[in-house]
PDB file of C-alpha atoms in Angstrom:
ATOM      1  CA  MET A 168      -2.781  27.391   6.472  1.00 47.00           C
ATOM      2  CA  ARG A 169      -1.447  29.792   9.156  1.00 46.00           C
ATOM      3  CA  THR A 170       1.408  29.678  11.094  1.00 47.00           C
ATOM      4  CA  VAL A 171       3.165  32.124  13.839  1.00 45.00           C
ATOM      5  CA  ASP A 172       6.430  33.346  13.589  1.00 49.00           C
ATOM      6  CA  ALA A 173       7.548  33.456  17.376  1.00 51.00           C
ATOM      7  CA  ARG A 174      10.024  36.296  16.132  1.00 55.00           C
ATOM      8  CA  GLU A 175       7.434  38.688  15.496  1.00 52.00           C
ATOM      9  CA  PRO A 176       5.007  40.707  17.925  1.00 53.00           C
ATOM     10  CA  ALA A 177       1.808  39.121  18.466  1.00 51.00           C
ATOM     11  CA  ALA A 178      -0.130  41.617  16.642  1.00 51.00           C
ATOM     12  CA  CYS A 179       1.874  40.719  13.221  1.00 49.00           C
ATOM     13  CA  ALA A 180       2.734  37.191  13.785  1.00 46.00           C
ATOM     14  CA  VAL A 181       0.320  35.825  11.734  1.00 45.00           C
ATOM     15  CA  ARG A 182       1.370  35.036   7.844  1.00 46.00           C
ATOM     16  CA  TYR A 183      -0.198  32.490   5.274  1.00 45.00           C
ATOM     17  CA  VAL A 184       1.840  29.503   3.960  1.00 50.00           C
ATOM     18  CA  GLU A 185       1.283  26.855   1.222  1.00 66.00           C
ATOM     19  CA  ALA A 186      -0.627  23.850   2.571  1.00 79.00           C
ATOM     20  CA  MET A 187       1.309  20.977   4.198  1.00 91.00           C
ATOM     21  CA  THR A 188       1.785  18.399   1.775  1.00 94.00           C
ATOM     22  CA  VAL A 189       2.332  14.776   3.659  1.00 97.00           C
ATOM     23  CA  GLU A 190       2.199  11.310   2.937  1.00 98.00           C
ATOM     24  CA  ILE A 191       0.044   8.800   5.168  1.00 98.00           C
ATOM     25  CA  PHE A 192       0.359   5.045   5.223  1.00 98.00           C
ATOM     26  CA  LYS A 193      -1.751   2.089   6.742  1.00 98.00           C
ATOM     27  CA  GLU A 194      -0.279  -1.384   7.001  1.00 98.00           C
ATOM     28  CA  PHE A 195      -2.460  -4.818   6.492  1.00 98.00           C
ATOM     29  CA  THR A 196      -1.774  -8.465   6.800  1.00 98.00           C
ATOM     30  CA  PHE A 197      -2.711 -11.914   5.204  1.00 98.00           C
ATOM     31  CA  GLU A 198      -1.854 -15.565   5.278  1.00 98.00           C
ATOM     32  CA  ALA A 199      -1.685 -17.116   1.863  1.00 98.00           C
ATOM     33  CA  ALA A 200      -0.224 -19.877   0.150  1.00 98.00           C
ATOM     34  CA  HIS A 201       1.380 -19.957  -3.151  1.00 98.00           C
ATOM     35  CA  ARG A 202       3.881 -21.316  -5.529  1.00 98.00           C
ATOM     36  CA  LEU A 203       5.893 -19.753  -8.235  1.00 98.00           C
ATOM     37  CA  PRO A 204       5.952 -21.454 -11.546  1.00 98.00           C
ATOM     38  CA  ASN A 205       8.170 -19.685 -13.578  1.00 97.00           C
ATOM     39  CA  VAL A 206      11.306 -20.286 -11.598  1.00 97.00           C
ATOM     40  CA  PRO A 207      14.051 -22.215 -12.824  1.00 97.00           C
ATOM     41  CA  PRO A 208      13.866 -26.181 -11.660  1.00 94.00           C
ATOM     42  CA  GLY A 209      14.507 -26.929  -8.453  1.00 96.00           C
ATOM     43  CA  HIS A 210      14.127 -23.639  -6.960  1.00 97.00           C
ATOM     44  CA  LYS A 211      12.441 -23.596  -3.618  1.00 97.00           C
ATOM     45  CA  CYS A 212       9.263 -21.195  -4.531  1.00 97.00           C
ATOM     46  CA  ALA A 213       8.476 -23.747  -7.012  1.00 98.00           C
ATOM     47  CA  ARG A 214       7.365 -25.892  -4.193  1.00 97.00           C
ATOM     48  CA  LEU A 215       3.964 -25.107  -2.283  1.00 98.00           C
ATOM     49  CA  HIS A 216       4.806 -22.412   0.671  1.00 97.00           C
ATOM     50  CA  GLY A 217       2.945 -19.852   2.369  1.00 97.00           C
ATOM     51  CA  HIS A 218       3.780 -16.598   3.753  1.00 97.00           C
ATOM     52  CA  SER A 219       2.302 -14.289   6.307  1.00 98.00           C
ATOM     53  CA  PHE A 220       2.036 -11.069   3.952  1.00 98.00           C
ATOM     54  CA  ASN A 221       2.454  -7.574   4.970  1.00 98.00           C
ATOM     55  CA  VAL A 222       1.041  -4.746   2.647  1.00 98.00           C
ATOM     56  CA  SER A 223       1.559  -0.999   3.374  1.00 98.00           C
ATOM     57  CA  VAL A 224      -0.837   1.150   1.379  1.00 98.00           C
ATOM     58  CA  HIS A 225       0.759   4.927   1.005  1.00 98.00           C
ATOM     59  CA  ILE A 226      -0.775   8.055  -0.269  1.00 98.00           C
ATOM     60  CA  VAL A 227       0.292  11.881  -0.768  1.00 98.00           C
ATOM     61  CA  GLY A 228      -1.677  14.800  -0.340  1.00 97.00           C
ATOM     62  CA  PRO A 229      -2.421  18.255   1.526  1.00 96.00           C
ATOM     63  CA  VAL A 230      -3.498  18.380   4.830  1.00 96.00           C
ATOM     64  CA  GLY A 231      -7.030  19.827   4.967  1.00 93.00           C
ATOM     65  CA  ASP A 232      -7.141  23.132   6.701  1.00 90.00           C
ATOM     66  CA  GLY A 233     -10.342  21.477   8.767  1.00 92.00           C
ATOM     67  CA  SER A 234      -9.591  17.928   9.074  1.00 93.00           C
ATOM     68  CA  GLY A 235      -6.222  18.218   9.849  1.00 94.00           C
ATOM     69  CA  TRP A 236      -5.728  15.098   7.771  1.00 95.00           C
ATOM     70  CA  VAL A 237      -4.818  14.160   4.219  1.00 96.00           C
ATOM     71  CA  ARG A 238      -7.384  11.486   4.100  1.00 96.00           C
ATOM     72  CA  ASP A 239      -9.126   9.381   6.983  1.00 97.00           C
ATOM     73  CA  PHE A 240      -7.153   5.932   8.018  1.00 98.00           C
ATOM     74  CA  ALA A 241     -10.250   4.676   7.733  1.00 98.00           C
ATOM     75  CA  ASP A 242     -11.036   5.290   3.985  1.00 98.00           C
ATOM     76  CA  LEU A 243      -7.752   3.270   3.278  1.00 98.00           C
ATOM     77  CA  SER A 244      -9.018   0.442   5.403  1.00 98.00           C
ATOM     78  CA  CYS A 245     -12.087   0.695   3.274  1.00 98.00           C
ATOM     79  CA  ALA A 246     -10.327   0.343   0.018  1.00 98.00           C
ATOM     80  CA  MET A 247      -8.415  -2.522   1.243  1.00 98.00           C
ATOM     81  CA  LYS A 248     -11.293  -5.004   2.775  1.00 98.00           C
ATOM     82  CA  PRO A 249     -12.570  -6.421  -0.770  1.00 98.00           C
ATOM     83  CA  VAL A 250      -8.579  -7.049  -1.487  1.00 98.00           C
ATOM     84  CA  LEU A 251      -8.175  -8.649   1.629  1.00 98.00           C
ATOM     85  CA  GLU A 252     -11.281 -10.810   1.186  1.00 98.00           C
ATOM     86  CA  GLN A 253      -9.751 -12.427  -1.681  1.00 98.00           C
ATOM     87  CA  LEU A 254      -6.485 -12.816  -0.538  1.00 98.00           C
ATOM     88  CA  ASP A 255      -6.432 -13.905   2.897  1.00 98.00           C
ATOM     89  CA  HIS A 256      -6.128 -17.763   3.425  1.00 98.00           C
ATOM     90  CA  TYR A 257      -6.365 -18.143  -0.080  1.00 98.00           C
ATOM     91  CA  TYR A 258      -3.912 -20.089  -2.756  1.00 98.00           C
ATOM     92  CA  LEU A 259      -2.607 -17.188  -4.755  1.00 98.00           C
ATOM     93  CA  ASN A 260      -2.089 -18.885  -7.948  1.00 98.00           C
ATOM     94  CA  ASP A 261      -6.046 -19.657  -8.523  1.00 98.00           C
ATOM     95  CA  ILE A 262      -6.883 -16.030  -8.216  1.00 98.00           C
ATOM     96  CA  GLU A 263      -7.031 -14.139 -11.458  1.00 98.00           C
ATOM     97  CA  GLY A 264      -4.437 -12.116 -12.464  1.00 98.00           C
ATOM     98  CA  LEU A 265      -1.876 -14.050  -9.847  1.00 98.00           C
ATOM     99  CA  GLU A 266      -1.110 -17.050 -11.562  1.00 98.00           C
ATOM    100  CA  ASN A 267       2.368 -16.490 -11.062  1.00 98.00           C
ATOM    101  CA  PRO A 268       2.158 -14.751  -7.609  1.00 98.00           C
ATOM    102  CA  THR A 269       5.485 -12.873  -7.241  1.00 98.00           C
ATOM    103  CA  SER A 270       5.625  -9.887  -4.966  1.00 98.00           C
ATOM    104  CA  GLU A 271       6.264  -7.718  -8.074  1.00 98.00           C
ATOM    105  CA  VAL A 272       3.087  -8.948  -9.400  1.00 98.00           C
ATOM    106  CA  LEU A 273       0.839  -9.141  -6.408  1.00 98.00           C
ATOM    107  CA  ALA A 274       2.058  -5.322  -5.391  1.00 98.00           C
ATOM    108  CA  ARG A 275       0.559  -4.253  -9.261  1.00 98.00           C
ATOM    109  CA  TRP A 276      -2.352  -6.469  -8.609  1.00 98.00           C
ATOM    110  CA  ILE A 277      -3.515  -4.622  -5.270  1.00 98.00           C
ATOM    111  CA  TRP A 278      -2.589  -1.211  -7.029  1.00 98.00           C
ATOM    112  CA  ALA A 279      -5.084  -1.748  -9.924  1.00 98.00           C
ATOM    113  CA  ARG A 280      -7.775  -2.731  -7.285  1.00 98.00           C
ATOM    114  CA  VAL A 281      -7.403   0.229  -4.513  1.00 98.00           C
ATOM    115  CA  GLN A 282      -6.209   2.973  -6.840  1.00 98.00           C
ATOM    116  CA  PRO A 283      -9.736   3.677  -8.026  1.00 98.00           C
ATOM    117  CA  ALA A 284     -10.868   4.610  -4.335  1.00 98.00           C
ATOM    118  CA  LEU A 285      -7.399   6.352  -3.293  1.00 98.00           C
ATOM    119  CA  PRO A 286      -6.488   8.538  -6.423  1.00 97.00           C
ATOM    120  CA  GLU A 287      -4.029   9.835  -3.966  1.00 97.00           C
ATOM    121  CA  LEU A 288      -2.023   6.578  -4.161  1.00 98.00           C
ATOM    122  CA  SER A 289       1.717   6.843  -3.802  1.00 98.00           C
ATOM    123  CA  HIS A 290       3.080   3.263  -3.543  1.00 98.00           C
ATOM    124  CA  ILE A 291       2.470   0.054  -2.484  1.00 98.00           C
ATOM    125  CA  VAL A 292       4.706  -1.947  -0.131  1.00 98.00           C
ATOM    126  CA  VAL A 293       4.552  -5.627  -0.072  1.00 98.00           C
ATOM    127  CA  ARG A 294       6.662  -7.852   2.430  1.00 98.00           C
ATOM    128  CA  GLU A 295       6.618 -11.707   1.904  1.00 96.00           C
ATOM    129  CA  THR A 296       9.279 -12.099   5.293  1.00 95.00           C
ATOM    130  CA  CYS A 297      10.605  -9.842   7.548  1.00 94.00           C
ATOM    131  CA  THR A 298      13.448  -8.873   5.271  1.00 97.00           C
ATOM    132  CA  SER A 299      12.124  -9.201   1.723  1.00 97.00           C
ATOM    133  CA  GLY A 300       9.557  -7.440  -0.426  1.00 97.00           C
ATOM    134  CA  CYS A 301       8.803  -4.874  -3.098  1.00 98.00           C
ATOM    135  CA  VAL A 302       8.012  -1.315  -3.761  1.00 98.00           C
ATOM    136  CA  TYR A 303       5.183  -0.773  -6.723  1.00 98.00           C
ATOM    137  CA  ARG A 304       4.583   2.950  -7.804  1.00 98.00           C
ATOM    138  CA  GLY A 305       2.452   2.625 -10.316  1.00 96.00           C
ATOM    139  CA  GLU A 306       2.970   2.726 -14.010  1.00 90.00           C
ATOM    140  CA  SER A 307       5.292   5.534 -15.607  1.00 73.00           C
TER     141      SER A 307
END
């Protein structure tokens, strides 16, 4: 990548620097019902209820010299499409691997499905309300 130093005369202004690395993300929403079977007796989340979930998919990588981007945002949409088709307007507890569909379990479940298509995956953010959610960064 080339940069220009404004303090240098134009003939000497070009210098080479390392490629810029950035994080990009795309947000997705889906509607789903669930209940949490492992909460204490009487907990409100044991009852059937629904959320308008918001999921952010984040990837990190170098900005391409020719493209000017890390990855096409359409690639993130493509990776999430089959996931959203499985989740949107479904009862999460009926989906294999989501028998106890907490935000934490859901974030890990989504990661496992999009990471093969997005090896630069940095983290997944799942929000089940405007003020509550979790961040999953993969296994250590």
